[in-house]
């Protein structure tokens, strides 16, 4: 059985509005590798807060995969071309690559330990605030002056949490959040179900 969805926005073509198109949607299946990160065997937190997240996941009944997925995300100041116009942005990017808007996908399978190292290569302070995952200790929540000190230029900070629940979530910088998100500091978190189709 095929699953279809309507594109909600009408399309302007030659001055006329065209009816929404029908697009085929394929189910998302759990994969043995992450979307952008590097897997390691064994859940071995490198922070006390990461160990707390593992313990909390066990209390919640989350089945751990026994794997950790690691990301290094760098904040840089870039320009992007939008319809032939150059715009200044602040961007999250994979280590050694130009930053993008939105930032790289943080992806994992439900029950993986996610480790994200934020490296600040810009002139401003930054953090990462995760929306959606339920196993993040307060000191890794990314709210400056409340949960953690902001990551200053040429410094880094490592976040650890367990991928749970499955779904699509977001992350963003929480230093002057409105300004920093407007400048481009946000990206997706995709937690794939461990056993797709079992619900």
Tab-separated table of N, CA, C and O in Angstrom, residues 68-125:
chain	number	residue	atom	x	y	z
A	68	UNK	N	27.186	4.267	20.375
A	68	UNK	CA	27.235	5.720	20.499
A	68	UNK	C	27.496	6.295	19.116
A	68	UNK	O	28.213	5.707	18.315
A	69	UNK	N	26.888	7.434	18.838
A	69	UNK	CA	27.126	8.129	17.565
A	69	UNK	C	27.665	9.518	17.906
A	69	UNK	O	27.141	10.193	18.781
A	70	UNK	N	28.750	9.880	17.246
A	70	UNK	CA	29.466	11.113	17.583
A	70	UNK	C	29.404	12.112	16.441
A	70	UNK	O	29.540	11.747	15.274
A	71	UNK	N	29.230	13.377	16.811
A	71	UNK	CA	29.225	14.480	15.862
A	71	UNK	C	30.169	15.565	16.354
A	71	UNK	O	30.237	15.829	17.558
A	72	UNK	N	30.872	16.195	15.441
A	72	UNK	CA	31.610	17.419	15.737
A	72	UNK	C	30.975	18.496	14.870
A	72	UNK	O	30.976	18.402	13.637
A	73	UNK	N	30.382	19.488	15.522
A	73	UNK	CA	29.704	20.576	14.815
A	73	UNK	C	30.431	21.874	15.146
A	73	UNK	O	30.679	22.186	16.313
A	74	UNK	N	30.768	22.608	14.099
A	74	UNK	CA	31.521	23.847	14.249
A	74	UNK	C	30.644	25.039	13.887
A	74	UNK	O	29.900	24.987	12.908
A	75	UNK	N	30.718	26.109	14.689
A	75	UNK	CA	30.019	27.350	14.361
A	75	UNK	C	30.999	28.257	13.626
A	75	UNK	O	32.103	28.513	14.111
A	76	UNK	N	30.585	28.716	12.449
A	76	UNK	CA	31.404	29.636	11.659
A	76	UNK	C	30.538	30.781	11.153
A	76	UNK	O	29.311	30.720	11.199
A	77	UNK	N	31.199	31.817	10.678
A	77	UNK	CA	30.514	32.941	10.045
A	77	UNK	C	30.721	32.795	8.544
A	77	UNK	O	31.849	32.688	8.086
A	78	UNK	N	29.623	32.750	7.800
A	78	UNK	CA	29.667	32.451	6.371
A	78	UNK	C	28.839	33.462	5.592
A	78	UNK	O	28.149	34.307	6.172
A	79	UNK	N	28.890	33.361	4.287
A	79	UNK	CA	27.915	34.018	3.418
A	79	UNK	C	27.289	32.935	2.558
A	79	UNK	O	27.960	31.972	2.187
A	80	UNK	N	25.984	33.072	2.321
A	80	UNK	CA	25.303	32.112	1.447
A	80	UNK	C	24.643	32.876	0.300
A	80	UNK	O	24.268	34.036	0.453
A	81	UNK	N	24.545	32.207	-0.829
A	81	UNK	CA	23.910	32.780	-2.013
A	81	UNK	C	22.445	32.381	-2.014
A	81	UNK	O	22.115	31.200	-2.008
A	82	UNK	N	21.571	33.375	-2.003
A	82	UNK	CA	20.141	33.123	-2.054
A	82	UNK	C	19.580	33.888	-3.249
A	82	UNK	O	19.487	35.114	-3.221
A	83	UNK	N	19.296	33.149	-4.311
A	83	UNK	CA	18.773	33.735	-5.551
A	83	UNK	C	19.688	34.837	-6.080
A	83	UNK	O	19.241	35.888	-6.524
A	84	UNK	N	20.999	34.593	-6.015
A	84	UNK	CA	21.966	35.537	-6.569
A	84	UNK	C	22.377	36.663	-5.639
A	84	UNK	O	23.163	37.534	-6.017
A	85	UNK	N	21.862	36.661	-4.421
A	85	UNK	CA	22.216	37.694	-3.446
A	85	UNK	C	22.985	37.038	-2.306
A	85	UNK	O	22.565	36.022	-1.773
A	86	UNK	N	24.126	37.625	-1.930
A	86	UNK	CA	24.936	37.094	-0.832
A	86	UNK	C	24.424	37.628	0.504
A	86	UNK	O	24.233	38.841	0.662
A	87	UNK	N	24.183	36.710	1.448
A	87	UNK	CA	23.724	37.082	2.775
A	87	UNK	C	24.717	36.589	3.819
A	87	UNK	O	25.179	35.444	3.739
A	88	UNK	N	25.034	37.425	4.830
A	88	UNK	CA	25.882	36.935	5.929
A	88	UNK	C	25.058	36.047	6.857
A	88	UNK	O	23.897	36.347	7.140
A	89	UNK	N	25.634	34.934	7.281
A	89	UNK	CA	24.960	34.025	8.209
A	89	UNK	C	25.961	33.532	9.243
A	89	UNK	O	27.170	33.605	9.047
A	90	UNK	N	25.425	33.037	10.357
A	90	UNK	CA	26.195	32.237	11.311
A	90	UNK	C	25.684	30.824	11.113
A	90	UNK	O	24.475	30.597	11.068
A	91	UNK	N	26.588	29.871	10.979
A	91	UNK	CA	26.137	28.549	10.552
A	91	UNK	C	26.798	27.431	11.343
A	91	UNK	O	27.966	27.522	11.711
A	92	UNK	N	26.002	26.368	11.608
A	92	UNK	CA	26.532	25.111	12.114
A	92	UNK	C	27.022	24.299	10.917
A	92	UNK	O	26.358	24.261	9.874
A	93	UNK	N	28.152	23.634	11.077
A	93	UNK	CA	28.652	22.802	9.990
A	93	UNK	C	29.416	21.612	10.517
A	93	UNK	O	29.840	21.587	11.674
A	94	UNK	N	29.583	20.612	9.647
A	94	UNK	CA	30.421	19.469	10.004
A	94	UNK	C	31.865	19.930	10.098
A	94	UNK	O	32.288	20.840	9.383
A	95	UNK	N	32.628	19.294	10.963
A	95	UNK	CA	34.028	19.655	11.162
A	95	UNK	C	34.766	19.662	9.822
A	95	UNK	O	34.709	18.707	9.058
A	96	UNK	N	35.449	20.765	9.540
A	96	UNK	CA	36.245	20.872	8.328
A	96	UNK	C	35.465	21.267	7.090
A	96	UNK	O	36.042	21.385	6.008
A	97	UNK	N	34.154	21.484	7.213
A	97	UNK	CA	33.335	21.870	6.068
A	97	UNK	C	32.679	23.218	6.331
A	97	UNK	O	32.533	23.643	7.471
A	98	UNK	N	32.279	23.872	5.250
A	98	UNK	CA	31.569	25.143	5.368
A	98	UNK	C	30.231	24.911	6.058
A	98	UNK	O	29.551	23.919	5.801
A	99	UNK	N	29.860	25.822	6.938
A	99	UNK	CA	28.585	25.719	7.625
A	99	UNK	C	27.419	25.874	6.674
A	99	UNK	O	27.549	26.475	5.603
A	100	UNK	N	26.265	25.321	7.056
A	100	UNK	CA	25.075	25.367	6.224
A	100	UNK	C	23.889	25.872	7.034
A	100	UNK	O	23.893	25.820	8.267
A	101	UNK	N	22.879	26.373	6.336
A	101	UNK	CA	21.622	26.774	6.968
A	101	UNK	C	20.508	26.025	6.257
A	101	UNK	O	20.321	26.208	5.058
A	102	UNK	N	19.767	25.137	6.935
A	102	UNK	CA	19.957	24.733	8.333
A	102	UNK	C	21.248	23.941	8.514
A	102	UNK	O	21.873	23.534	7.542
A	103	UNK	N	21.604	23.724	9.773
A	103	UNK	CA	22.819	22.977	10.093
A	103	UNK	C	22.675	21.498	9.783
A	103	UNK	O	21.608	21.029	9.392
A	104	UNK	N	23.767	20.756	9.957
A	104	UNK	CA	23.746	19.328	9.645
A	104	UNK	C	22.753	18.563	10.526
A	104	UNK	O	22.489	18.947	11.659
A	105	UNK	N	22.229	17.482	9.970
A	105	UNK	CA	21.298	16.637	10.712
A	105	UNK	C	22.040	15.843	11.775
A	105	UNK	O	23.061	15.220	11.499
A	106	UNK	N	21.530	15.899	13.001
A	106	UNK	CA	21.991	15.009	14.068
A	106	UNK	C	21.040	13.826	14.031
A	106	UNK	O	19.850	13.976	14.303
A	107	UNK	N	21.538	12.671	13.632
A	107	UNK	CA	20.658	11.521	13.461
A	107	UNK	C	21.161	10.303	14.207
A	107	UNK	O	22.365	10.119	14.382
A	108	UNK	N	20.235	9.488	14.647
A	108	UNK	CA	20.572	8.266	15.371
A	108	UNK	C	19.349	7.367	15.411
A	108	UNK	O	18.257	7.772	15.004
A	109	UNK	N	19.554	6.160	15.899
A	109	UNK	CA	18.458	5.225	16.143
A	109	UNK	C	18.075	5.337	17.618
A	109	UNK	O	18.930	5.539	18.482
A	110	UNK	N	16.782	5.213	17.903
A	110	UNK	CA	16.296	5.294	19.279
A	110	UNK	C	17.080	4.333	20.165
A	110	UNK	O	17.220	3.155	19.847
A	111	UNK	N	17.642	4.855	21.263
A	111	UNK	CA	18.440	4.039	22.173
A	111	UNK	C	19.940	4.217	21.988
A	111	UNK	O	20.722	3.731	22.800
A	112	UNK	N	20.374	4.928	20.926
A	112	UNK	CA	21.795	5.269	20.777
A	112	UNK	C	22.162	6.365	21.771
A	112	UNK	O	21.321	7.203	22.121
A	113	UNK	N	23.409	6.406	22.179
A	113	UNK	CA	23.945	7.566	22.886
A	113	UNK	C	24.412	8.546	21.825
A	113	UNK	O	25.151	8.170	20.909
A	114	UNK	N	23.957	9.794	21.902
A	114	UNK	CA	24.407	10.831	20.968
A	114	UNK	C	25.403	11.727	21.691
A	114	UNK	O	25.137	12.209	22.787
A	115	UNK	N	26.546	11.935	21.055
A	115	UNK	CA	27.589	12.822	21.589
A	115	UNK	C	27.853	13.900	20.547
A	115	UNK	O	28.218	13.605	19.415
A	116	UNK	N	27.617	15.155	20.915
A	116	UNK	CA	27.829	16.282	20.005
A	116	UNK	C	28.858	17.213	20.629
A	116	UNK	O	28.641	17.743	21.721
A	117	UNK	N	29.974	17.402	19.944
A	117	UNK	CA	30.980	18.369	20.389
A	117	UNK	C	30.809	19.636	19.567
A	117	UNK	O	30.921	19.604	18.332
A	118	UNK	N	30.495	20.740	20.246
A	118	UNK	CA	30.337	22.031	19.601
A	118	UNK	C	31.663	22.779	19.674
A	118	UNK	O	32.188	23.001	20.765
A	119	UNK	N	32.209	23.147	18.514
A	119	UNK	CA	33.440	23.940	18.442
A	119	UNK	C	33.086	25.321	17.905
A	119	UNK	O	32.495	25.447	16.836
A	120	UNK	N	33.455	26.348	18.654
A	120	UNK	CA	33.096	27.707	18.281
A	120	UNK	C	34.254	28.373	17.544
A	120	UNK	O	35.263	28.714	18.137
A	121	UNK	N	34.084	28.549	16.235
A	121	UNK	CA	35.090	29.213	15.400
A	121	UNK	C	34.573	30.561	14.912
A	121	UNK	O	34.987	31.047	13.864
A	122	UNK	N	33.672	31.163	15.673
A	122	UNK	CA	33.119	32.465	15.303
A	122	UNK	C	33.569	33.510	16.320
A	122	UNK	O	34.326	33.216	17.235
A	123	UNK	N	33.062	34.739	16.158
A	123	UNK	CA	33.440	35.834	17.072
A	123	UNK	C	32.446	36.024	18.209
A	123	UNK	O	32.615	36.925	19.028
A	124	UNK	N	31.389	35.180	18.250
A	124	UNK	CA	30.345	35.312	19.268
A	124	UNK	C	30.269	34.073	20.141
A	124	UNK	O	30.765	33.013	19.758
A	125	UNK	N	29.613	34.196	21.299
A	125	UNK	CA	29.350	33.050	22.163
A	125	UNK	C	28.169	32.255	21.607
A	125	UNK	O	27.226	32.835	21.058
